XYZ file of C-alpha atoms in Angstrom:
661
model
C 0.000 0.000 0.000
C 2.836 2.341 0.869
C 4.544 1.521 -2.385
C 1.319 2.177 -4.174
C 0.960 5.495 -2.366
C 4.541 6.418 -3.187
C 4.106 5.496 -6.805
C 0.859 7.413 -6.944
C 2.539 10.471 -5.349
C 5.428 10.187 -7.694
C 3.098 10.071 -10.598
C 1.256 13.107 -9.347
C 4.501 14.986 -8.887
C 5.553 14.056 -12.365
C 2.299 15.336 -13.784
C 2.581 18.506 -11.713
C 6.147 19.034 -12.823
C 5.127 18.445 -16.361
C 2.324 21.012 -16.044
C 4.620 23.555 -14.404
C 7.218 23.062 -17.081
C 4.645 23.703 -19.753
C 3.111 26.817 -18.121
C 6.397 28.528 -17.210
C 7.668 29.076 -20.753
C 4.289 30.414 -21.832
C 4.274 32.882 -18.935
C 7.762 34.076 -19.834
C 6.800 34.603 -23.406
C 3.732 36.639 -22.394
C 5.884 38.798 -20.124
C 8.377 39.392 -22.955
C 5.565 40.385 -25.352
C 4.085 42.774 -22.772
C 7.503 44.358 -22.153
C 7.987 44.752 -25.875
C 4.603 46.450 -26.174
C 5.460 48.757 -23.269
C 8.768 49.619 -24.928
C 6.988 50.648 -28.169
C 4.321 52.671 -26.347
C 3.338 55.335 -27.270
C 3.577 54.594 -30.958
C 4.956 57.028 -33.528
C 1.489 57.929 -34.973
C 0.203 58.517 -31.449
C 3.196 60.738 -30.632
C 2.633 62.693 -33.826
C -1.033 63.127 -32.992
C -0.219 64.249 -29.438
C 2.412 66.666 -30.770
C -0.094 68.219 -33.184
C -2.674 68.498 -30.397
C -0.101 70.079 -28.056
C 1.145 72.570 -30.658
C -2.265 73.315 -32.137
C -2.920 77.048 -32.343
C -5.998 78.380 -30.661
C -9.010 79.238 -32.738
C -8.482 82.951 -32.149
C -4.925 82.965 -33.534
C -3.288 85.244 -34.506
C -5.589 87.800 -32.848
C -5.977 86.299 -29.411
C -5.211 89.451 -27.456
C -5.905 93.164 -27.678
C -5.056 96.229 -25.648
C -8.321 97.818 -24.566
C -6.892 100.935 -22.962
C -3.488 102.541 -22.587
C -2.562 105.461 -20.361
C 0.813 107.195 -20.822
C 2.380 109.450 -18.205
C 5.518 111.401 -19.098
C 7.794 113.469 -16.956
C 10.964 115.230 -17.968
C 13.115 112.086 -17.563
C 10.812 109.081 -17.036
C 7.616 107.491 -18.270
C 4.932 105.103 -17.075
C 2.488 103.135 -19.229
C -0.563 101.359 -17.817
C -2.236 98.824 -20.126
C -5.469 96.867 -19.845
C -5.076 93.658 -21.871
C -7.816 91.198 -22.788
C -6.656 87.720 -23.963
C -8.774 84.820 -25.198
C -5.935 82.279 -24.938
C -2.379 82.048 -23.729
C -0.349 84.234 -26.057
C 2.438 86.804 -26.275
C 1.738 90.470 -26.909
C 4.165 93.181 -28.102
C 4.532 96.033 -25.629
C 4.744 99.697 -26.676
C 8.204 99.999 -25.128
C 10.682 98.371 -27.479
C 11.871 101.334 -29.496
C 15.364 102.704 -29.843
C 14.809 105.550 -27.365
C 11.746 104.242 -25.491
C 12.830 101.167 -23.504
C 11.141 99.559 -20.499
C 13.197 98.966 -17.353
C 10.466 97.418 -15.194
C 7.333 95.444 -16.227
C 4.569 94.340 -13.835
C 1.755 91.914 -14.739
C -1.371 91.952 -12.539
C 0.550 93.608 -9.676
C 3.438 91.122 -9.779
C 6.781 91.930 -11.312
C 7.369 89.457 -14.119
C 10.471 88.086 -15.752
C 8.613 86.630 -18.742
C 9.610 89.447 -21.053
C 11.562 88.740 -24.238
C 13.183 91.209 -26.638
C 12.883 89.810 -30.140
C 13.068 91.686 -33.448
C 13.297 95.139 -31.792
C 10.018 94.362 -30.019
C 9.372 93.652 -26.336
C 7.083 90.612 -25.886
C 5.097 89.663 -22.751
C 3.396 86.295 -22.163
C -0.184 86.545 -20.806
C -2.817 83.943 -20.083
C -6.562 83.909 -20.835
C -8.553 86.700 -19.240
C -8.147 90.386 -18.437
C -4.801 91.678 -17.173
C -3.273 94.900 -15.953
C 0.235 95.666 -17.238
C 2.425 98.392 -15.787
C 5.582 99.547 -17.590
C 8.160 102.009 -16.293
C 11.343 103.403 -17.749
C 13.568 106.420 -18.219
C 13.561 108.879 -21.129
C 16.797 109.833 -22.877
C 17.889 113.507 -23.002
C 16.684 114.081 -26.548
C 14.445 116.636 -28.192
C 12.242 114.084 -29.975
C 11.441 110.513 -28.948
C 9.553 107.928 -30.972
C 7.077 105.603 -29.272
C 6.224 102.481 -31.295
C 2.744 100.985 -31.134
C 3.140 97.439 -32.541
C -0.251 96.474 -31.078
C -2.343 99.609 -31.299
C -4.587 100.185 -28.250
C -8.225 100.874 -28.856
C -8.154 103.954 -26.658
C -5.174 106.029 -25.541
C -4.882 108.792 -22.969
C -1.744 110.685 -21.992
C -0.442 113.120 -19.384
C 2.753 114.854 -20.435
C 4.795 117.348 -18.433
C 7.402 119.148 -20.492
C 6.493 117.227 -23.640
C 4.159 117.556 -26.625
C 2.557 114.328 -27.809
C 2.115 113.991 -31.601
C -0.010 111.320 -33.279
C -2.696 111.200 -30.571
C -6.152 112.030 -31.906
C -8.936 113.749 -30.035
C -11.202 110.668 -29.945
C -8.632 108.522 -28.153
C -7.314 106.854 -31.275
C -3.728 107.090 -32.430
C -1.611 106.756 -35.514
C 0.830 103.896 -36.026
C 3.433 105.675 -33.866
C 3.551 108.417 -31.256
C 6.190 111.103 -31.052
C 7.293 113.199 -28.097
C 8.688 116.684 -28.600
C 10.387 118.347 -25.634
C 9.078 121.765 -24.645
C 11.941 124.175 -24.031
C 11.795 127.501 -22.307
C 13.303 130.481 -24.107
C 16.246 130.783 -21.684
C 16.816 127.041 -21.765
C 16.655 126.968 -25.552
C 19.284 129.714 -25.769
C 21.761 127.687 -23.726
C 24.546 126.257 -25.775
C 24.387 122.510 -25.389
C 26.097 119.812 -27.348
C 24.391 116.462 -27.603
C 24.473 113.679 -30.174
C 21.427 113.503 -32.375
C 20.120 112.775 -35.859
C 18.973 115.068 -38.590
C 15.341 116.083 -38.291
C 12.985 114.412 -40.784
C 12.415 116.185 -44.087
C 9.768 115.321 -46.733
C 8.488 116.391 -50.144
C 4.801 117.284 -50.553
C 3.681 116.901 -54.180
C 0.174 117.973 -55.170
C -1.239 116.884 -58.554
C -4.352 118.876 -59.511
C -6.529 117.509 -62.319
C -9.234 119.813 -63.685
C -11.735 117.703 -65.622
C -15.453 117.161 -65.382
C -14.753 117.012 -61.660
C -11.768 118.597 -59.947
C -9.503 116.136 -58.157
C -6.280 116.411 -56.183
C -3.730 113.689 -55.462
C -1.243 114.517 -52.701
C 1.876 112.491 -51.942
C 4.129 112.991 -48.924
C 7.481 111.241 -49.429
C 10.621 111.156 -47.342
C 13.730 112.930 -48.552
C 16.191 111.709 -45.888
C 16.458 108.410 -43.950
C 13.401 106.284 -43.241
C 14.284 104.918 -39.770
C 12.476 107.649 -37.848
C 8.835 108.525 -37.321
C 7.496 111.580 -39.141
C 4.391 113.320 -37.787
C 3.126 116.255 -39.878
C 0.074 118.406 -40.371
C -0.175 119.290 -44.062
C -2.562 122.150 -44.910
C -5.254 121.408 -47.469
C -6.105 123.588 -50.452
C -9.124 125.891 -50.237
C -12.207 123.821 -51.008
C -10.327 120.485 -50.782
C -12.130 117.506 -49.241
C -10.153 114.331 -48.535
C -11.808 111.134 -49.763
C -9.151 108.598 -48.682
C -10.196 106.933 -45.455
C -6.666 106.354 -44.097
C -5.997 110.099 -43.694
C -7.557 112.094 -40.888
C -8.344 115.801 -41.241
C -8.493 118.340 -38.416
C -9.046 122.078 -38.786
C -8.134 122.061 -42.468
C -4.942 120.010 -41.980
C -4.230 116.440 -43.018
C -2.594 114.606 -40.122
C 0.210 112.446 -41.525
C 2.178 109.829 -39.616
C 5.038 108.033 -41.382
C 6.353 105.187 -39.277
C 9.871 103.735 -39.529
C 10.388 102.095 -42.920
C 7.398 103.852 -44.527
C 8.686 105.881 -47.469
C 5.555 107.754 -48.532
C 1.839 108.176 -48.062
C -0.697 109.286 -50.644
C -4.293 110.404 -50.491
C -6.942 111.606 -52.907
C -9.303 114.545 -52.601
C -12.025 116.367 -54.467
C -11.815 120.101 -55.073
C -14.780 122.403 -55.312
C -15.023 124.363 -58.559
C -14.211 128.074 -58.420
C -13.036 130.850 -60.697
C -9.613 131.027 -59.057
C -7.117 129.029 -57.019
C -4.063 130.219 -55.079
C -1.182 127.812 -54.387
C 0.962 129.066 -51.496
C 4.213 127.464 -50.321
C 4.303 127.399 -46.489
C 7.274 128.880 -44.665
C 9.182 127.394 -41.703
C 8.042 123.824 -42.290
C 10.138 120.648 -42.695
C 9.143 120.005 -46.283
C 9.368 121.225 -49.869
C 6.404 121.440 -52.209
C 5.817 120.514 -55.854
C 2.658 121.465 -57.767
C 1.394 119.744 -60.923
C -1.586 121.045 -62.886
C -3.395 119.157 -65.643
C -6.462 120.806 -67.196
C -8.814 119.273 -69.761
C -9.846 121.277 -72.851
C -13.097 122.312 -71.180
C -11.156 124.660 -68.875
C -8.978 127.669 -69.644
C -6.298 128.364 -67.023
C -4.198 131.532 -66.735
C -1.314 131.326 -64.255
C 0.461 134.237 -62.587
C 3.426 134.052 -60.242
C 6.579 131.983 -60.423
C 7.487 130.497 -63.827
C 6.606 126.989 -64.914
C 9.208 124.214 -64.897
C 9.245 122.661 -68.367
C 8.923 118.870 -68.421
C 9.057 116.334 -71.299
C 5.810 115.740 -73.149
C 4.288 112.371 -72.252
C 1.475 110.821 -74.314
C 1.009 114.053 -76.250
C -0.043 115.960 -73.110
C 2.048 118.506 -71.210
C 1.224 119.263 -67.564
C 2.302 122.455 -65.832
C 4.741 121.995 -62.977
C 5.993 124.384 -60.297
C 8.703 123.877 -57.675
C 8.276 126.849 -55.320
C 10.554 128.112 -52.606
C 9.034 128.820 -49.170
C 6.679 131.790 -49.375
C 6.227 131.751 -53.162
C 2.800 131.381 -54.714
C 0.944 130.845 -57.980
C -2.437 132.389 -58.755
C -4.659 130.471 -61.163
C -7.548 132.098 -62.986
C -9.878 129.370 -64.233
C -12.686 129.931 -66.716
C -14.839 127.596 -68.747
C -15.175 128.645 -72.410
C -18.730 128.899 -73.594
C -19.866 126.524 -76.287
C -20.400 127.847 -79.796
C -23.766 127.142 -81.353
C -23.549 124.783 -84.286
C -24.678 121.520 -85.770
C -24.993 118.334 -83.805
C -24.117 116.154 -86.822
C -20.758 116.125 -88.603
C -19.883 114.030 -91.646
C -16.149 113.348 -91.511
C -15.799 111.235 -94.634
C -17.912 110.038 -97.563
C -17.300 107.727 -100.512
C -19.789 107.593 -103.418
C -19.174 104.648 -105.757
C -20.920 104.696 -109.158
C -21.047 101.560 -111.331
C -22.959 102.357 -114.565
C -24.257 99.402 -116.560
C -26.092 99.085 -119.850
C -29.602 99.517 -118.424
C -29.107 100.455 -114.728
C -26.599 102.106 -112.475
C -25.638 100.735 -109.053
C -24.531 103.298 -106.465
C -23.008 102.822 -103.015
C -22.619 105.533 -100.378
C -20.346 105.136 -97.346
C -20.433 107.748 -94.594
C -18.766 108.315 -91.269
C -21.051 110.442 -89.107
C -20.377 111.879 -85.657
C -23.363 112.984 -83.635
C -23.368 114.736 -80.272
C -26.905 113.639 -79.487
C -29.360 111.023 -80.611
C -31.977 111.675 -83.257
C -32.755 111.173 -86.921
C -30.974 112.458 -90.012
C -32.462 112.360 -93.546
C -30.435 111.725 -96.725
C -32.044 112.510 -100.104
C -31.372 109.973 -102.874
C -31.825 110.596 -106.639
C -35.338 110.498 -108.021
C -36.486 106.997 -108.922
C -33.705 105.300 -106.903
C -34.540 101.848 -105.573
C -33.093 101.280 -102.071
C -31.242 97.946 -101.851
C -29.488 97.784 -98.474
C -28.669 99.941 -95.427
C -25.988 99.077 -92.857
C -25.204 100.997 -89.654
C -21.942 99.957 -87.979
C -22.004 96.727 -89.972
C -25.561 95.784 -88.907
C -28.262 95.753 -91.561
C -31.262 97.955 -90.743
C -34.716 97.562 -92.364
C -35.117 101.203 -93.443
C -37.550 102.457 -96.072
C -37.614 105.390 -98.425
C -40.124 108.087 -97.746
C -40.335 109.893 -101.047
C -36.706 110.366 -102.056
C -35.368 110.509 -98.474
C -33.929 107.807 -96.221
C -34.074 108.666 -92.507
C -31.107 107.349 -90.512
C -31.381 106.770 -86.743
C -28.356 108.296 -84.989
C -26.917 107.697 -81.548
C -24.296 109.841 -79.773
C -20.825 109.023 -81.053
C -19.311 107.918 -84.342
C -21.190 105.668 -86.778
C -20.369 104.101 -90.144
C -23.250 104.193 -92.661
C -23.453 102.017 -95.792
C -26.303 102.596 -98.289
C -26.826 100.831 -101.623
C -29.410 101.724 -104.287
C -30.044 101.301 -108.020
C -31.064 103.893 -110.597
C -33.094 102.943 -113.700
C -30.654 104.508 -116.187
C -27.537 103.094 -117.790
C -24.396 104.402 -119.429
C -24.620 106.951 -122.241
C -22.290 109.028 -124.390
C -22.413 111.821 -121.831
C -22.833 110.306 -118.364
C -23.058 112.304 -115.134
C -23.756 110.819 -111.715
C -26.959 111.901 -109.981
C -26.914 114.368 -107.097
C -27.077 113.045 -103.521
C -28.058 115.450 -100.746
C -26.588 114.623 -97.316
C -28.589 117.326 -95.537
C -25.521 119.017 -93.993
C -22.162 120.236 -95.180
C -19.438 117.593 -95.240
C -15.705 117.166 -95.735
C -13.416 114.623 -97.396
C -15.767 113.515 -100.152
C -14.525 110.862 -102.591
C -16.244 109.917 -105.853
C -15.437 106.682 -107.662
C -16.704 105.686 -111.099
C -15.919 102.182 -112.347
C -17.125 99.461 -114.722
C -16.072 101.466 -117.821
C -14.368 98.528 -119.541
C -16.915 98.423 -122.373
C -16.490 102.096 -123.242
C -13.888 104.227 -125.027
C -13.329 107.143 -122.649
C -12.629 110.333 -124.532
C -12.955 113.024 -121.825
C -13.698 113.151 -118.067
C -14.380 116.013 -115.685
C -15.457 116.732 -112.116
C -13.819 118.102 -108.958
C -10.375 119.598 -109.389
C -8.512 116.688 -107.818
C -9.340 113.883 -110.226
C -8.308 112.035 -113.414
C -7.093 113.592 -116.657
C -7.150 112.028 -120.151
C -3.571 112.646 -121.326
C -4.140 111.105 -124.763
C -4.993 114.429 -126.361
C -1.848 116.313 -125.267
C 0.229 113.342 -126.451
C -1.627 113.377 -129.784
C -0.871 117.078 -130.200
C 2.825 116.488 -129.557
C 2.872 113.581 -132.008
C 1.114 115.799 -134.578
C 3.713 118.536 -134.251
C 6.485 115.999 -134.663
C 4.670 114.576 -137.717
C 4.458 118.020 -139.317
C 8.189 118.445 -138.793
C 8.976 115.046 -140.296
C 6.774 115.812 -143.308
C 9.171 118.637 -144.259
C 12.130 116.249 -144.508
C 12.709 115.313 -148.229
C 14.517 112.062 -147.445
C 11.334 109.963 -147.241
C 8.351 109.576 -149.575
C 5.987 110.182 -146.626
C 4.036 113.398 -146.740
C 2.697 115.320 -143.767
C -0.678 113.562 -144.000
C 1.081 110.195 -143.961
C 3.082 111.118 -140.887
C -0.086 112.351 -139.131
C -1.964 109.126 -139.836
C 1.033 107.063 -138.782
C 1.380 109.065 -135.548
C -2.332 108.609 -134.816
C -1.890 104.838 -134.633
C 1.438 104.949 -132.832
C -0.100 106.903 -129.955
C -1.221 103.552 -128.559
C 2.456 102.749 -128.058
C 4.959 104.613 -125.976
C 7.264 107.347 -127.253
C 10.291 105.089 -127.685
C 8.672 102.573 -130.114
C 7.219 105.470 -132.124
C 10.696 107.019 -132.324
C 12.100 103.689 -133.587
C 9.557 103.597 -136.450
C 10.082 107.247 -137.414
C 13.850 106.863 -137.268
C 13.678 103.786 -139.523
C 12.096 105.818 -142.347
C 14.633 108.642 -141.964
C 17.536 106.191 -141.832
C 16.412 104.464 -145.048
C 16.229 107.837 -146.836
C 19.683 108.793 -145.582
C 21.039 105.389 -146.615
C 19.821 105.947 -150.179
C 21.333 109.422 -150.469
C 24.603 108.590 -148.751
C 27.880 108.396 -150.713
C 29.020 105.077 -152.193
C 32.646 105.750 -151.207
C 32.692 103.636 -148.075
C 34.861 100.816 -146.924
C 33.507 97.378 -147.442
C 33.358 96.719 -143.687
C 31.423 99.958 -142.996
C 29.055 99.263 -145.897
C 28.309 95.752 -144.716
C 27.821 96.984 -141.131
C 25.238 99.541 -142.289
C 23.454 96.815 -144.250
C 23.232 94.636 -141.157
C 21.958 97.621 -139.121
C 19.333 98.285 -141.792
C 18.053 94.700 -141.602
C 17.855 94.711 -137.806
C 16.171 98.141 -137.702
C 13.642 97.015 -140.323
C 12.727 93.960 -138.246
C 12.265 96.112 -135.118
C 10.120 98.719 -136.927
C 7.876 96.123 -138.589
C 7.462 94.317 -135.246
C 6.373 97.546 -133.553
C 3.828 98.244 -136.284
C 2.474 94.700 -136.036
C 2.145 94.966 -132.242
C 0.385 98.326 -132.585
C -2.162 96.791 -134.983
C -2.720 93.759 -132.713
C -3.151 95.919 -129.614
C -5.499 98.294 -131.395
C -7.731 95.519 -132.731
C -7.786 93.291 -129.638
C -6.671 95.379 -126.677
C -8.101 98.314 -124.776
C -7.548 101.947 -125.757
C -4.457 103.506 -124.209
C -5.898 106.877 -123.265
C -3.205 107.505 -120.635
C -5.640 108.310 -117.816
C -3.849 109.421 -114.628
C -4.471 111.536 -111.544
C -5.613 110.812 -107.969
C -4.895 107.108 -108.374
C -7.203 106.771 -111.404
C -6.886 104.288 -114.229
C -8.819 103.332 -117.339
C -11.108 101.016 -115.330
C -11.485 103.208 -112.229
C -11.932 106.997 -112.140
C -11.517 108.716 -108.767
C -12.223 112.292 -107.671
C -11.742 114.001 -104.294
C -13.045 117.225 -102.761
C -12.108 118.394 -99.273
C -15.108 120.646 -98.527
C -18.620 120.215 -99.871
C -22.035 121.703 -99.601
C -24.927 119.487 -98.596
C -24.843 117.863 -102.071
C -22.013 115.524 -102.927
C -19.787 116.436 -105.917
C -20.734 115.256 -109.406
C -18.486 114.084 -112.254
C -19.094 113.429 -115.956
C -17.560 111.143 -118.579
C -17.709 111.477 -122.379
C -17.315 108.042 -123.948
C -18.366 105.972 -126.937
C -18.762 102.207 -127.272
C -15.528 100.302 -127.566
C -16.663 99.050 -130.979
C -16.013 102.545 -132.382
C -12.395 102.272 -131.304
C -12.158 98.850 -132.944
C -13.468 100.224 -136.278
C -11.068 103.192 -136.101
C -8.096 100.914 -135.505
C -9.271 98.557 -138.280
C -9.403 101.468 -140.736
C -5.932 102.564 -139.639
C -4.614 99.010 -140.024
C -6.032 98.741 -143.591
C -4.528 102.078 -144.528
C -1.186 101.069 -143.031
C -1.201 97.752 -144.936
C -1.876 99.536 -148.247
C 0.769 102.186 -147.518
C 3.394 99.689 -146.392
C 3.346 98.004 -149.819
C 4.734 101.184 -151.398
C 7.004 102.022 -148.427
C 8.561 98.560 -148.402
C 9.275 98.782 -152.151
C 10.950 102.116 -151.531
C 12.824 100.653 -148.610
C 14.153 97.808 -150.739
C 15.439 100.323 -153.266
C 17.160 102.199 -150.447
C 18.673 98.969 -149.196
C 20.155 98.002 -152.610
C 21.104 101.422 -154.007
C 24.862 100.778 -153.729
C 24.625 97.014 -153.704
C 23.483 94.553 -151.165
C 26.819 93.192 -149.928
C 30.518 93.669 -150.622
C 32.901 90.727 -150.409
C 36.142 91.052 -148.464
C 38.904 88.586 -149.717
C 41.616 88.047 -147.109
C 43.790 85.743 -149.359
C 44.138 88.297 -152.213
C 45.289 90.922 -149.735
C 48.116 88.678 -148.540
C 49.313 87.983 -152.151
C 49.267 91.660 -153.020
C 51.333 92.515 -149.955
C 53.915 89.760 -150.824
C 54.212 91.021 -154.444
C 54.766 94.553 -153.256
C 57.505 93.388 -150.899
C 59.285 91.433 -153.720
C 59.220 94.456 -156.039
C 60.750 96.676 -153.408
C 63.461 94.118 -152.788
């Protein structure tokens, strides 16, 4: 039994040991995993999230604090500033005591002196928590005449008590400019004492006024620094009589614009309106730390007469010259301003007109283009020729459904410039004497052009109209050719009589002067060749024969071309003037009455020209038979060609040499 008990106990111990051996490693592993988790806690994403939550800016940022009230107390050598600060979250505020000459030596927050003040970027910062706080600042003032007080966070209301100082930049309603400035008040005896102290040059600026006289009078004033920009400039600039400032950033008190230029601010500008008057006086102020510049620009509706100092001449920009003055202190300019009265006249002006006439066989198409300027809206009638049929009307490129009322077309006008395009047709065609119909514009006009085209089926003989227009130069050329023909008819070298030369010149007018001279010279040369002496060298004789052949070919070619051009081409009437040609006649007149200029053309059908040239060609063919026979006689009078033997010359020279020997 004992053995059984021992064996049973041993078995139980073995099982227990086995169980403990199995559980122990598992427990160790769990502990290692837990330690590993603790080592990696908190995780990187959680740390990042906590960091963002810790560094998250408040909702009110960056305007979490404001200075409700500020009270400044100044003595001759010290200052005290009491601030009431309201903060919505923990934040830092800049104190008005971080300037170059205005430094705090002691800062108290809610009755407790604080060390949480940091000087950063030339600004003194104080850390405050949420709520309302009282801040007290004390310090000493340097022995200077002017001291600048920065206001990085401008209080909503400022009060000041100053003994021995004048505070600039503080407005009557408790508001202030961007900076305050203290000016020491000196007694007369104290001011006369000779003292030496380091200091900087006082600020100096340039005040430039630009006056623009238009439909409304406006003034633009600019105050710009002349010296360094690291000091505060507080000025009171006087306004012009009747000037009202419209820029909201500039305050006005008792007729003065209160200007405050903080450190780093180079200039300030404001705009104003000026009440109209018959005169304006510009006066340069004396004993002030600035210089003045005056610019005046007046529109054509105003006439300005200036008296006083002379004008400074400036370059012309954009075709407009403005008057400019640069006065010395105390100088002035008096301006007398008047508005010229309008002259009674028309409200409609026609700047340009083009009348195009295209005559056909049975009808004539006409086009009128106008450029009209009107100062007011209304209607303007234009009278067309009797029986004209209106085709189309365009105003500024837009077709308008207008109708004729009698012979008039009424155009609707609006203020401004308008381009008018009117087309109509007349029930009459081209004739021997054609003159365009009259068109009445209703008012006087300028720059009228008249164009007459589509004359290709006509032989234009004469044309007339306004002085600046085309001229038919054929008739002067024909007269010159006739005079030359009369002179050639008196030369006995040729069988051509004066009548022959005249008829020949009549056809050669369709060519230029040079071809006509070639033909006339050919006849004279043949006559001279016949009457010339036979005593010529063989080389010269043969050269003249070759020249005769070539000249004959050129002359006959010119005559053939003249016949072909006359029978198949268009008449060369040598029409020129004002850009005109045979197919387009153009006239121009600078000033016109209410009716547009008229022009006329004398022409015949082109078939008449063809018959005339055919008759000339038949006469020339009949005459050339006799002239060519005469020309052949002239060509062979002394023979047609002379041989030159080079071998015989050599033998003759050798024989002569032998004889001499």
